[in-house]
Short mmCIF file of C-alpha atoms in Angstrom, two decimals:
data_model
loop_
_atom_site.label_atom_id
_atom_site.label_comp_id
_atom_site.label_asym_id
_atom_site.label_seq_id
_atom_site.Cartn_x
_atom_site.Cartn_y
_atom_site.Cartn_z
CA MET A 1050 15.73 66.39 45.27
CA PHE A 1051 14.47 65.00 48.92
CA LYS A 1052 11.08 64.96 47.67
CA LEU A 1053 12.03 62.64 44.67
CA LEU A 1054 14.33 60.11 46.62
CA LYS A 1055 11.74 60.12 48.84
CA LYS A 1056 9.06 58.86 46.47
CA LEU A 1057 12.24 56.00 45.02
CA PHE A 1058 12.96 54.29 48.86
CA THR A 1059 10.20 53.94 49.74
CA ASP A 1060 7.04 52.41 49.30
CA PRO A 1061 3.93 54.06 48.92
CA GLU A 1062 1.61 50.72 49.42
CA LEU A 1063 3.41 49.92 53.44
CA HIS A 1064 2.65 53.36 54.41
CA LYS A 1065 -1.59 52.48 53.24
CA LYS A 1066 -1.01 49.45 54.83
CA LYS A 1067 -0.13 51.13 57.74
CA VAL A 1068 -2.42 53.68 57.60
CA PHE A 1069 -5.23 51.25 57.32
CA LEU A 1070 -4.29 48.51 60.25
CA ARG A 1071 -3.70 52.07 63.00
CA SER A 1072 -7.49 53.16 61.88
CA LEU A 1073 -8.20 50.03 63.34
CA GLU A 1074 -9.34 49.26 67.52
CA LEU A 1075 -6.82 45.72 67.68
CA PHE A 1076 -3.66 48.07 66.26
CA LYS A 1077 -3.62 51.76 67.30
CA ASP A 1078 -1.54 51.38 69.33
CA LEU A 1079 1.38 49.99 67.87
CA SER A 1080 4.35 52.16 66.11
CA SER A 1081 5.04 53.00 62.31
CA LYS A 1082 7.76 50.53 63.07
CA ASP A 1083 5.77 48.15 64.33
CA LEU A 1084 2.93 48.41 61.85
CA GLY A 1085 5.62 48.09 59.54
CA PHE A 1086 6.83 44.45 61.48
CA LEU A 1087 2.91 43.30 60.88
CA VAL A 1088 2.43 44.78 57.47
CA ARG A 1089 5.08 41.78 56.74
CA SER A 1090 3.17 39.06 58.40
CA LEU A 1091 0.05 39.86 56.40
CA HIS A 1092 -1.39 37.48 53.57
CA SER A 1093 -3.64 39.77 50.92
CA ARG A 1094 -6.35 37.94 48.47
CA THR A 1095 -9.07 39.43 47.03
CA TYR A 1096 -12.51 37.22 46.29
CA LYS A 1097 -15.03 38.10 44.55
CA GLU A 1098 -18.81 38.05 45.01
CA GLY A 1099 -20.73 36.07 46.78
CA GLU A 1100 -16.60 33.08 46.95
CA VAL A 1101 -16.72 30.90 49.91
CA ILE A 1102 -13.79 32.13 52.39
CA PHE A 1103 -14.99 29.66 54.55
CA GLU A 1104 -17.62 27.49 55.63
CA GLU A 1105 -18.52 26.17 59.93
CA GLY A 1106 -16.63 23.49 60.75
CA ASP A 1107 -13.80 24.29 59.13
CA ILE A 1108 -10.21 24.80 61.32
CA GLY A 1109 -9.62 27.85 61.24
CA ARG A 1110 -5.73 29.05 60.89
CA ALA A 1111 -5.93 32.98 60.11
CA MET A 1112 -8.18 36.02 61.02
CA PHE A 1113 -9.52 38.40 58.66
CA ILE A 1114 -8.85 41.60 58.13
CA LEU A 1115 -11.54 43.62 55.91
CA GLU A 1116 -9.98 46.31 54.01
CA THR A 1117 -12.02 47.03 51.16
CA GLY A 1118 -15.48 45.73 50.67
CA ARG A 1119 -18.52 43.21 52.91
CA VAL A 1120 -18.12 40.24 53.70
CA GLU A 1121 -21.33 38.09 55.36
CA LEU A 1122 -21.58 35.32 58.21
CA GLY A 1123 -23.77 33.02 58.58
CA MET A 1124 -25.31 29.53 60.50
CA ARG A 1125 -26.41 26.59 59.29
CA GLU A 1126 -29.51 25.85 61.53
CA ALA A 1127 -29.82 22.24 63.06
CA ALA A 1128 -33.67 22.00 62.60
CA SER A 1129 -33.64 22.73 58.35
CA GLY A 1130 -30.02 22.53 57.21
CA LYS A 1131 -30.31 25.93 56.07
CA THR A 1132 -27.51 28.91 56.45
CA ARG A 1133 -28.61 31.16 58.06
CA LYS A 1134 -27.36 35.30 58.26
CA ILE A 1135 -25.79 36.28 61.51
CA PHE A 1136 -23.81 39.40 61.05
CA THR A 1137 -22.82 41.69 57.85
CA LEU A 1138 -19.41 43.32 58.36
CA GLU A 1139 -18.74 46.33 55.70
CA SER A 1140 -14.38 47.34 55.86
CA GLY A 1141 -11.77 48.03 59.00
CA ASP A 1142 -13.82 44.44 60.60
CA PHE A 1143 -12.15 42.08 62.21
CA PHE A 1144 -13.58 37.82 61.97
CA GLY A 1145 -12.04 34.84 61.97
CA GLU A 1146 -10.40 35.52 65.55
CA MET A 1147 -11.95 32.97 67.49
CA ALA A 1148 -10.72 30.06 65.91
CA MET A 1149 -7.50 31.52 64.73
CA LEU A 1150 -6.64 31.30 68.64
CA GLU A 1151 -8.77 28.44 69.65
CA ARG A 1152 -7.82 25.90 66.39
CA LEU A 1153 -11.54 24.86 66.81
CA PRO A 1154 -13.61 24.32 63.64
CA ARG A 1155 -15.53 27.63 62.64
CA SER A 1156 -18.21 27.96 63.94
CA ALA A 1157 -20.23 30.31 61.46
CA SER A 1158 -19.21 30.64 57.14
CA ALA A 1159 -17.91 33.96 55.99
CA ARG A 1160 -18.98 34.49 51.85
CA ALA A 1161 -18.66 38.24 50.80
CA ILE A 1162 -21.47 39.31 49.17
CA GLU A 1163 -19.18 42.36 47.02
CA ARG A 1164 -15.42 42.08 46.07
CA SER A 1165 -13.22 42.20 49.30
CA HIS A 1166 -9.69 42.69 49.00
CA ILE A 1167 -8.41 40.42 53.00
CA HIS A 1168 -5.87 40.43 54.77
CA LEU A 1169 -5.19 37.21 56.46
CA LEU A 1170 -3.90 36.74 59.53
CA TYR A 1171 -2.09 33.30 59.88
CA ARG A 1172 -1.17 31.64 62.83
CA ALA A 1173 1.71 30.38 61.97
CA ASN A 1174 2.91 34.54 61.96
CA LEU A 1175 0.99 35.93 64.41
CA GLU A 1176 3.75 33.11 67.14
CA GLU A 1177 6.26 34.61 64.74
CA ILE A 1178 5.41 37.70 66.15
CA LEU A 1179 5.28 36.08 69.64
CA HIS A 1180 8.24 34.52 69.82
CA TYR A 1181 10.56 38.08 67.49
CA HIS A 1182 8.66 41.30 68.53
CA PRO A 1183 6.80 40.33 71.53
CA ARG A 1184 5.20 43.72 72.33
CA ILE A 1185 3.79 43.65 69.00
CA GLY A 1186 2.32 40.89 69.87
CA VAL A 1187 1.06 42.08 73.14
CA SER A 1188 -0.67 44.90 72.52
CA VAL A 1189 -2.81 42.62 70.06
CA MET A 1190 -3.51 39.62 71.87
CA THR A 1191 -4.68 42.55 74.78
CA HIS A 1192 -6.98 43.71 72.55
CA LEU A 1193 -8.28 40.30 71.31
CA ALA A 1194 -7.95 39.17 75.25
CA HIS A 1195 -9.89 42.69 75.90
CA LEU A 1196 -12.59 41.21 72.85
CA MET A 1197 -13.69 38.09 73.83
CA SER A 1198 -14.01 39.95 77.88
CA MET A 1199 -16.69 41.83 76.19
CA ARG A 1200 -18.63 39.20 74.12
CA LEU A 1201 -18.13 36.89 76.96
CA ARG A 1202 -19.99 39.33 79.53
CA HIS A 1203 -22.48 40.08 76.50
CA ALA A 1204 -23.16 36.92 76.29
CA ASN A 1205 -23.58 36.32 80.15
CA LYS A 1206 -25.94 39.15 79.83
CA LEU A 1207 -27.96 37.18 76.45
CA ALA A 1208 -27.84 34.19 78.90
CA LEU A 1209 -29.53 35.42 81.92
CA VAL A 1210 -31.59 37.30 80.20
CA HIS A 1211 -34.05 34.40 78.82
CA GLN A 1212 -33.13 32.37 81.21
CA PRO A 1213 -36.10 30.90 82.30
CA PRO A 1214 -37.37 31.95 85.69
CA THR A 1215 -36.79 30.28 88.84
CA TYR A 1216 -39.61 29.64 91.12
CA GLY A 1217 -39.29 28.31 95.60
CA MET B 1453 -18.93 21.43 72.08
CA ALA B 1454 -20.94 20.78 70.07
CA ARG B 1455 -19.70 18.15 66.52
CA PRO B 1456 -19.54 20.60 63.46
CA THR B 1457 -22.62 19.38 61.37
CA SER B 1458 -21.52 19.80 57.81
CA GLN B 1459 -20.35 16.90 55.76
CA PRO B 1460 -17.47 16.30 55.38
CA ARG B 1461 -16.01 17.41 52.33
CA SER B 1462 -14.42 15.62 49.30
CA PHE B 1463 -11.17 17.60 48.84
CA PRO B 1464 -10.61 17.14 45.40
CA PHE B 1465 -7.16 15.07 47.26
CA LEU B 1466 -6.74 12.03 43.46
CA THR B 1467 -6.51 15.90 41.49
CA VAL B 1468 -3.47 16.76 43.39
CA PHE B 1469 -2.13 13.72 43.65
CA VAL B 1470 -2.03 13.78 40.07
CA VAL B 1471 -0.57 17.53 39.91
CA LEU B 1472 2.68 16.24 42.28
CA GLY B 1473 2.77 13.00 40.64
CA LEU B 1474 3.13 15.26 37.23
CA SER B 1475 5.03 17.42 39.02
CA ALA B 1476 7.46 15.32 40.00
CA TYR B 1477 7.82 13.63 36.91
CA ALA B 1478 8.65 16.63 34.99
CA VAL B 1479 10.97 17.71 37.82
CA PHE B 1480 13.15 14.30 37.16
CA HIS B 1481 13.46 15.21 33.22
CA LEU B 1482 14.55 18.59 33.58
CA ARG B 1483 16.27 17.78 36.44
CA ALA B 1484 19.84 20.04 34.28
CA VAL B 1485 17.67 23.08 33.65
CA LEU B 1486 16.41 23.23 36.68
CA ALA B 1487 18.80 23.08 39.04
CA PRO B 1488 19.82 26.12 38.72
CA PHE B 1489 16.71 27.35 39.54
CA PHE B 1490 16.20 25.08 42.42
CA LEU B 1491 19.76 26.96 43.93
CA SER B 1492 18.21 29.96 43.29
CA ILE B 1493 15.28 29.24 44.76
CA ALA B 1494 16.66 28.06 47.51
CA LEU B 1495 19.13 31.37 48.48
CA ALA B 1496 16.37 33.43 47.68
CA TYR B 1497 14.89 31.51 50.81
CA LEU B 1498 18.27 32.45 52.85
CA LEU B 1499 17.65 35.62 51.83
CA ASN B 1500 14.75 36.79 51.64
CA PRO B 1501 13.76 37.90 55.33
CA VAL B 1502 16.95 40.17 54.96
CA ILE B 1503 14.78 42.09 52.63
CA ASN B 1504 11.35 41.49 53.89
CA TRP B 1505 13.97 43.87 56.63
CA MET B 1506 14.25 46.13 55.22
CA GLU B 1507 11.12 46.81 53.95
CA SER B 1508 9.26 46.90 57.24
CA GLN B 1509 12.02 49.51 57.35
CA GLY B 1510 10.22 51.61 54.46
CA LEU B 1511 12.03 51.03 52.33
CA ARG B 1512 10.77 49.92 48.62
CA ARG B 1513 11.31 46.23 47.46
CA GLU B 1514 13.31 47.10 44.34
CA ALA B 1515 15.29 49.62 46.79
CA ALA B 1516 16.31 47.26 49.13
CA VAL B 1517 16.61 44.23 46.86
CA VAL B 1518 18.95 46.28 44.60
CA LEU B 1519 20.39 48.00 47.75
CA PHE B 1520 21.31 45.05 49.36
CA TYR B 1521 23.22 43.64 46.29
CA ILE B 1522 25.61 46.69 45.61
CA VAL B 1523 26.07 46.14 49.14
CA VAL B 1524 26.92 42.62 48.80
CA ALA B 1525 29.31 43.09 45.66
CA GLY B 1526 30.76 45.53 47.26
CA ALA B 1527 31.63 43.12 50.19
CA LEU B 1528 32.65 40.32 47.24
CA THR B 1529 35.01 42.30 45.79
CA VAL B 1530 36.88 43.95 49.94
CA ALA B 1531 36.91 39.54 49.66
CA ALA B 1532 37.95 38.80 45.95
CA GLN B 1533 41.40 41.36 46.23
CA GLN B 1534 42.11 39.93 49.81
CA VAL B 1535 40.80 35.84 48.60
CA LEU B 1536 41.54 35.79 44.57
CA PRO B 1537 45.27 36.54 44.51
CA GLY B 1538 45.87 33.09 46.94
CA ILE B 1539 43.89 31.38 44.94
CA LYS B 1540 44.87 32.26 42.24
CA GLU B 1541 49.21 31.04 43.22
CA GLU B 1542 47.08 27.90 44.98
CA PHE B 1543 45.94 27.45 41.10
CA LEU B 1544 49.19 28.46 39.54
CA GLU B 1545 50.62 26.47 41.87
CA LEU B 1546 48.71 23.01 41.40
CA LYS B 1547 48.81 23.48 38.01
CA GLN B 1548 52.14 23.37 37.93
CA HIS B 1549 53.39 21.00 40.16
CA LEU B 1550 50.41 18.96 39.34
CA PRO B 1551 51.91 16.14 36.90
CA ALA B 1552 55.23 15.28 40.07
CA TYR B 1553 52.07 15.27 42.22
CA LEU B 1554 50.38 12.52 40.29
CA ASP B 1555 53.38 10.54 39.19
CA HIS B 1556 54.08 10.88 43.19
CA GLY B 1557 51.13 9.04 43.95
CA GLN B 1558 50.93 6.69 41.99
CA GLU B 1559 54.86 5.41 42.32
CA ALA B 1560 53.56 5.85 46.36
CA LEU B 1561 51.25 2.85 44.96
CA LEU B 1562 53.22 1.21 42.86
CA ARG B 1563 55.67 0.88 46.13
CA THR B 1564 52.58 0.27 48.48
CA GLN B 1565 51.35 -2.68 46.24
CA ALA B 1566 55.20 -3.93 46.40
CA LYS B 1567 55.17 -3.67 50.28
CA VAL B 1568 51.42 -5.98 50.74
CA LEU B 1569 52.78 -8.77 47.40
CA ARG B 1570 55.50 -9.01 50.22
CA TRP B 1571 52.98 -9.90 53.38
CA LEU B 1572 50.74 -11.62 51.06
CA PRO B 1573 50.81 -15.58 51.94
CA VAL B 1574 50.20 -16.30 48.08
CA GLU B 1575 51.99 -17.15 45.66
CA PRO B 1576 53.54 -13.36 44.13
CA VAL B 1577 52.15 -14.07 39.94
CA ALA B 1578 48.47 -14.48 41.38
CA ALA B 1579 49.34 -12.76 44.28
CA LYS B 1580 49.78 -9.11 42.27
CA GLY B 1581 46.65 -10.20 39.87
CA TYR B 1582 45.45 -9.52 42.89
CA THR B 1583 46.35 -6.24 43.47
CA ASP B 1584 46.29 -4.77 40.07
CA LYS B 1585 42.62 -5.60 40.39
CA ILE B 1586 42.75 -3.44 43.22
CA TYR B 1587 44.68 -0.80 42.22
CA GLU B 1588 44.47 -0.33 38.59
CA PRO B 1589 41.13 2.01 38.86
CA ILE B 1590 43.61 4.53 41.65
CA ILE B 1591 45.41 4.83 39.76
CA ALA B 1592 43.17 5.26 36.69
CA GLN B 1593 41.39 7.65 38.30
CA ILE B 1594 44.17 10.46 39.42
CA GLN B 1595 45.08 10.13 35.49
CA ASN B 1596 42.29 11.32 35.51
CA VAL B 1597 42.17 14.38 38.50
CA PRO B 1598 43.26 16.75 35.47
CA SER B 1599 39.95 16.12 33.61
CA TYR B 1600 37.78 16.72 36.59
CA LEU B 1601 39.43 19.98 37.90
CA VAL B 1602 38.69 20.59 33.36
CA GLY B 1603 35.45 19.57 34.46
CA LEU B 1604 34.81 21.83 37.11
CA PHE B 1605 34.73 24.65 35.03
CA PRO B 1606 30.73 24.33 33.57
CA PHE B 1607 29.47 24.84 37.03
CA LEU B 1608 31.41 28.66 37.42
CA SER B 1609 28.37 29.78 35.52
CA LEU B 1610 26.09 29.51 37.86
CA PHE B 1611 27.65 31.62 40.11
CA PHE B 1612 26.96 34.11 37.91
CA LEU B 1613 23.41 32.61 36.55
CA ILE B 1614 22.02 31.94 40.35
CA PRO B 1615 22.52 35.59 41.66
CA PHE B 1616 20.58 36.73 38.65
CA ILE B 1617 17.98 34.58 38.73
CA THR B 1618 17.62 35.43 42.92
CA PHE B 1619 17.47 38.97 42.00
CA PHE B 1620 14.37 38.52 40.23
CA LEU B 1621 12.90 36.01 42.65
CA LEU B 1622 13.52 37.95 45.71
CA LEU B 1623 11.71 41.02 43.70
CA ASP B 1624 8.80 39.53 43.16
CA TRP B 1625 8.53 36.98 46.57
CA HIS B 1626 5.24 38.58 47.16
CA ASN B 1627 3.91 38.80 44.39
CA ILE B 1628 5.17 34.83 43.18
CA LEU B 1629 2.96 34.18 47.18
CA SER B 1630 0.22 36.24 46.53
CA GLY B 1631 -0.37 34.92 43.08
CA PHE B 1632 -1.00 31.20 43.88
CA ILE B 1633 -2.44 32.52 47.19
CA GLN B 1634 -4.60 34.66 44.31
CA LEU B 1635 -4.49 31.03 42.54
CA VAL B 1636 -6.42 28.83 45.06
CA PRO B 1637 -10.10 28.95 45.91
CA GLY B 1638 -11.07 30.55 48.63
CA ARG B 1639 -11.16 27.50 50.93
CA TYR B 1640 -8.49 26.86 51.13
CA VAL B 1641 -6.70 29.74 51.48
CA GLU B 1642 -6.33 29.15 54.95
CA GLN B 1643 -4.56 25.48 54.58
CA THR B 1644 -2.62 26.38 51.69
CA LEU B 1645 -1.30 28.81 54.46
CA TYR B 1646 -0.54 26.12 56.20
CA LEU B 1647 1.16 24.26 54.06
CA ILE B 1648 3.47 26.85 52.86
CA SER B 1649 4.09 27.84 56.23
CA GLU B 1650 5.04 24.12 56.89
CA VAL B 1651 8.16 23.38 54.07
CA GLU B 1652 8.90 27.11 54.87
CA THR B 1653 9.80 26.24 58.64
CA SER B 1654 11.20 23.60 57.78
CA LEU B 1655 13.41 24.39 54.15
CA GLY B 1656 14.43 27.98 55.82
CA ASN B 1657 15.82 26.38 58.94
CA TYR B 1658 17.41 23.47 56.85
CA LEU B 1659 18.56 26.09 54.87
CA ARG B 1660 20.19 28.56 57.41
CA GLY B 1661 21.04 26.23 59.38
CA ALA B 1662 23.42 24.47 57.22
CA THR B 1663 25.26 27.89 55.77
CA ILE B 1664 26.02 28.43 59.09
CA VAL B 1665 27.73 24.86 59.44
CA VAL B 1666 29.01 25.30 55.80
CA ALA B 1667 30.65 28.91 57.17
CA ALA B 1668 31.96 27.66 60.51
CA VAL B 1669 33.45 24.13 59.12
CA GLY B 1670 35.35 25.93 56.27
CA THR B 1671 36.81 28.40 58.25
CA ALA B 1672 37.66 25.96 60.44
CA SER B 1673 39.69 24.17 58.14
CA TYR B 1674 41.31 26.88 56.25
CA VAL B 1675 42.50 28.31 59.81
CA GLY B 1676 43.78 24.90 61.11
CA LEU B 1677 45.49 23.83 57.54
CA ARG B 1678 47.44 27.03 57.35
CA ILE B 1679 48.31 26.75 60.50
CA LEU B 1680 49.74 23.26 59.77
CA GLY B 1681 51.13 24.42 56.43
CA ILE B 1682 49.87 23.06 54.24
CA LYS B 1683 49.10 24.54 50.38
CA TYR B 1684 45.58 24.35 48.19
CA SER B 1685 44.39 25.51 51.96
CA ILE B 1686 41.69 27.31 50.49
CA ALA B 1687 40.62 24.85 48.11
CA ILE B 1688 40.44 22.15 50.44
CA ALA B 1689 38.89 24.12 52.96
CA ALA B 1690 36.59 25.31 50.36
CA LEU B 1691 35.32 21.46 49.37
CA SER B 1692 35.57 20.62 53.23
CA GLY B 1693 32.77 23.32 53.53
CA LEU B 1694 30.41 22.56 50.87
CA ALA B 1695 30.33 19.53 51.50
CA SER B 1696 28.98 19.95 55.37
CA PHE B 1697 25.84 20.72 53.47
CA ILE B 1698 25.76 16.86 53.88
CA PRO B 1699 26.29 14.79 57.27
CA TYR B 1700 29.85 13.80 58.21
CA MET B 1701 31.59 14.96 55.28
CA GLY B 1702 32.68 18.17 54.84
CA ALA B 1703 35.26 16.54 57.81
CA ILE B 1704 35.44 13.19 56.31
CA LEU B 1705 36.61 14.33 52.30
CA GLY B 1706 38.07 17.70 54.66
CA ALA B 1707 40.03 14.55 55.72
CA GLY B 1708 40.81 12.10 53.00
CA VAL B 1709 41.63 14.96 50.35
CA GLY B 1710 44.23 17.22 53.53
CA CYS B 1711 46.36 13.48 54.35
CA VAL B 1712 47.07 12.67 51.02
CA ALA B 1713 48.00 16.36 50.35
CA ALA B 1714 50.32 17.35 53.56
CA TRP B 1715 51.14 12.70 53.06
CA VAL B 1716 51.91 13.84 49.09
CA GLN B 1717 53.85 17.63 49.68
CA THR B 1718 55.54 17.01 53.01
CA GLY B 1719 56.69 12.79 52.28
CA SER B 1720 55.71 12.18 56.39
CA ILE B 1721 52.94 10.44 56.60
CA LEU B 1722 53.10 12.10 60.49
CA ALA B 1723 51.30 15.29 58.65
CA GLY B 1724 49.16 13.23 57.09
CA LEU B 1725 47.34 12.30 60.19
CA LYS B 1726 48.02 15.61 61.99
CA VAL B 1727 45.39 16.66 59.50
CA VAL B 1728 43.63 13.74 60.73
CA LEU B 1729 43.14 14.97 63.96
CA LEU B 1730 42.58 18.01 62.50
CA PHE B 1731 39.09 17.43 60.88
CA THR B 1732 38.70 14.61 63.65
CA GLY B 1733 39.12 18.25 66.25
CA ILE B 1734 36.56 20.30 63.87
CA ARG B 1735 33.88 18.25 63.64
CA LEU B 1736 34.07 17.70 67.58
CA ALA B 1737 33.55 20.97 67.90
CA ASP B 1738 30.91 21.28 65.62
CA GLU B 1739 28.89 19.26 66.88
CA ALA B 1740 29.74 20.44 70.56
CA PHE B 1741 29.28 23.47 69.77
CA VAL B 1742 27.41 24.65 66.03
CA GLN B 1743 25.14 22.26 66.23
CA PRO B 1744 23.19 22.90 69.17
CA VAL B 1745 22.38 26.12 68.45
CA VAL B 1746 21.44 24.88 64.46
CA SER B 1747 18.99 21.84 65.17
CA LYS B 1748 17.14 24.00 68.52
CA HIS B 1749 15.64 25.39 65.30
CA ALA B 1750 15.94 22.31 62.29
CA VAL B 1751 13.93 19.69 60.71
CA LYS B 1752 13.98 16.39 63.22
CA LEU B 1753 14.74 13.89 60.54
CA HIS B 1754 15.61 11.05 61.56
CA PRO B 1755 18.76 9.79 60.69
CA LEU B 1756 17.69 6.91 58.27
CA VAL B 1757 15.64 8.80 56.54
CA TYR B 1758 18.20 11.48 56.25
CA LEU B 1759 20.42 8.72 54.87
CA LEU B 1760 17.79 7.41 52.83
CA SER B 1761 17.11 10.35 51.35
CA LEU B 1762 20.99 11.38 50.79
CA MET B 1763 20.52 7.98 48.25
CA VAL B 1764 17.56 8.12 46.55
CA GLY B 1765 18.73 11.60 45.56
CA GLY B 1766 22.21 10.13 44.58
CA GLU B 1767 20.97 7.31 42.78
CA LEU B 1768 18.16 9.17 40.83
CA PHE B 1769 19.98 12.59 40.33
CA GLY B 1770 23.12 12.45 41.00
CA PHE B 1771 25.60 14.44 42.25
CA VAL B 1772 22.80 17.18 42.41
CA GLY B 1773 21.13 15.20 43.62
CA LEU B 1774 22.88 14.93 46.78
CA VAL B 1775 22.62 18.77 47.36
CA PHE B 1776 18.74 19.01 47.24
CA ALA B 1777 18.08 14.62 48.90
CA VAL B 1778 17.85 16.76 52.69
CA PRO B 1779 15.52 20.36 51.65
CA ALA B 1780 13.17 17.75 48.54
CA ALA B 1781 12.47 15.00 52.39
CA CYS B 1782 12.01 17.89 53.97
CA ILE B 1783 9.20 18.76 51.86
CA ILE B 1784 8.33 15.75 51.42
CA LYS B 1785 7.78 15.45 55.23
CA ALA B 1786 6.45 18.53 55.71
CA LEU B 1787 3.48 17.53 52.56
CA LEU B 1788 2.44 14.46 54.67
CA LYS B 1789 2.30 16.07 57.61
CA VAL B 1790 -0.48 18.64 55.99
CA GLY B 1791 -2.27 16.20 53.73
CA TRP B 1792 -2.58 13.89 56.83
CA GLU B 1793 -3.77 16.93 58.79
CA TRP B 1794 -6.19 17.19 55.94
CA TYR B 1795 -7.25 13.94 55.89
CA THR B 1796 -8.29 13.43 59.55
CA THR B 1797 -9.47 16.72 59.74
CA GLU B 1798 -11.59 16.88 56.98
CA GLY B 1799 -13.24 13.87 57.13
CA TYR B 1800 -13.93 14.15 60.89
CA LEU B 1801 -11.75 10.77 61.47
CA VAL B 1802 -10.11 12.50 64.99
CA ALA B 1803 -11.98 15.53 67.07
CA PRO B 1804 -9.94 18.84 67.17
CA PRO B 1805 -7.74 19.16 70.58
CA LEU B 1806 -10.90 21.05 73.20
CA GLU B 1807 -8.38 23.36 75.60
CA GLY B 1808 -10.11 24.24 78.35
CA GLU B 1809 -13.12 23.24 77.13
CA SER B 1810 -14.51 21.88 81.13
CA SER B 1811 -12.89 25.27 82.90
CA PRO B 1812 -15.25 27.72 83.76
CA TYR B 1813 -15.47 30.96 82.75
CA THR B 1814 -15.93 33.94 84.84
#
């Protein structure tokens, strides 16, 4: 009886989405209730193979969370004008967070290389979460800040390695 | 930061404007049929956050909507049991006394006409001609009051139709939105979400704000009129509350109708003045206590834009146009804002802001 009622009244899709989101580093600290609010703030879309998600130079307003499929990131080479593949994202990866935070042009292009189901966290929805559910917002922003800091350290190291030697 | 190297994209502005133009043309011709749908969309907008909250607690959307309807239906049944006898009583009394009130009103107008005639420094025959021209339409309108009341009955069907349409809109809110996002080419999804977010913010805030004002003005009017002992307080309060969707109109209509009702019922102009004072007080209280709360999140429209949209809405669509004028202005404002930003950034007419660009990082 209880099982029947549970089946009638609870949303299995919501549970599936919560399980997926909790598996991500970004949302691992959120409670079940917090994840429920977060799911309601996400938009979902399925991209066909080869479909462009965004292009380098587009103004970024959303962060993308890849649930299934694969997405290729590419950058245009200034000299040849051709797009060079820089990274392939797999299920569970997220991308586009930098431009979302800064509202700046995207630094790379993204294209689905197979049928991909993607969740979009739109900037206005993130702001709404920060305003009405600060606990969720702080947790997400802390993880994003941690990620940015790691990338920056990595970029600093790379810059030092490639710096020409100085003498005298 | 280097400027993006990609060429400006050719966004299909022409296609968008053609589609928008054709949609506006279709809406204009189908306005009578579409009115209940627009009202239902507005109601669904208002209720959607409640359903979303229930859903985020783990409830299936269908269950959340059904549960919400059951709770609201229960609350309305209880409220109706309290209010309906009062409305019935008011209606029966109005039906019984309306002919007498109309005669009374006509007599009062004729008496005033006679007084005005005595004061005017012109020949009595010529003066009567002028005053007849002023008073005849008013007397004709008074005689039409019963037919106006009967004319309101078709609107009653909306009370059943709107919750019915709203039910399905609430059920499929996410599916409609997801379906729309799925239709948009992948690259324009972010821009579309930006547009939806801007429209949602301005329209949602206007509707929620207006609902608070309508409830506050309606309740205050009812309590005030009951204290003053005016009959038909429910009808006058409902009229005043609903008219508050249009700024200032609630107080003006409430004061006007309430003043005439008080004057006709008591035969004293002082009772009418008390009603005018009551509605002036309600308007001031609305400005002092309700508006600061409402306008904090409300849409920022210049009063002249407000007025212009009401005039255009009224001219094009009549009464329905008055109701939808401001929400339509909100949508147009959001469309223009997003469209202009789109146009300027896509065409690289403006550089995007580079916050903290010069700050050294550590």
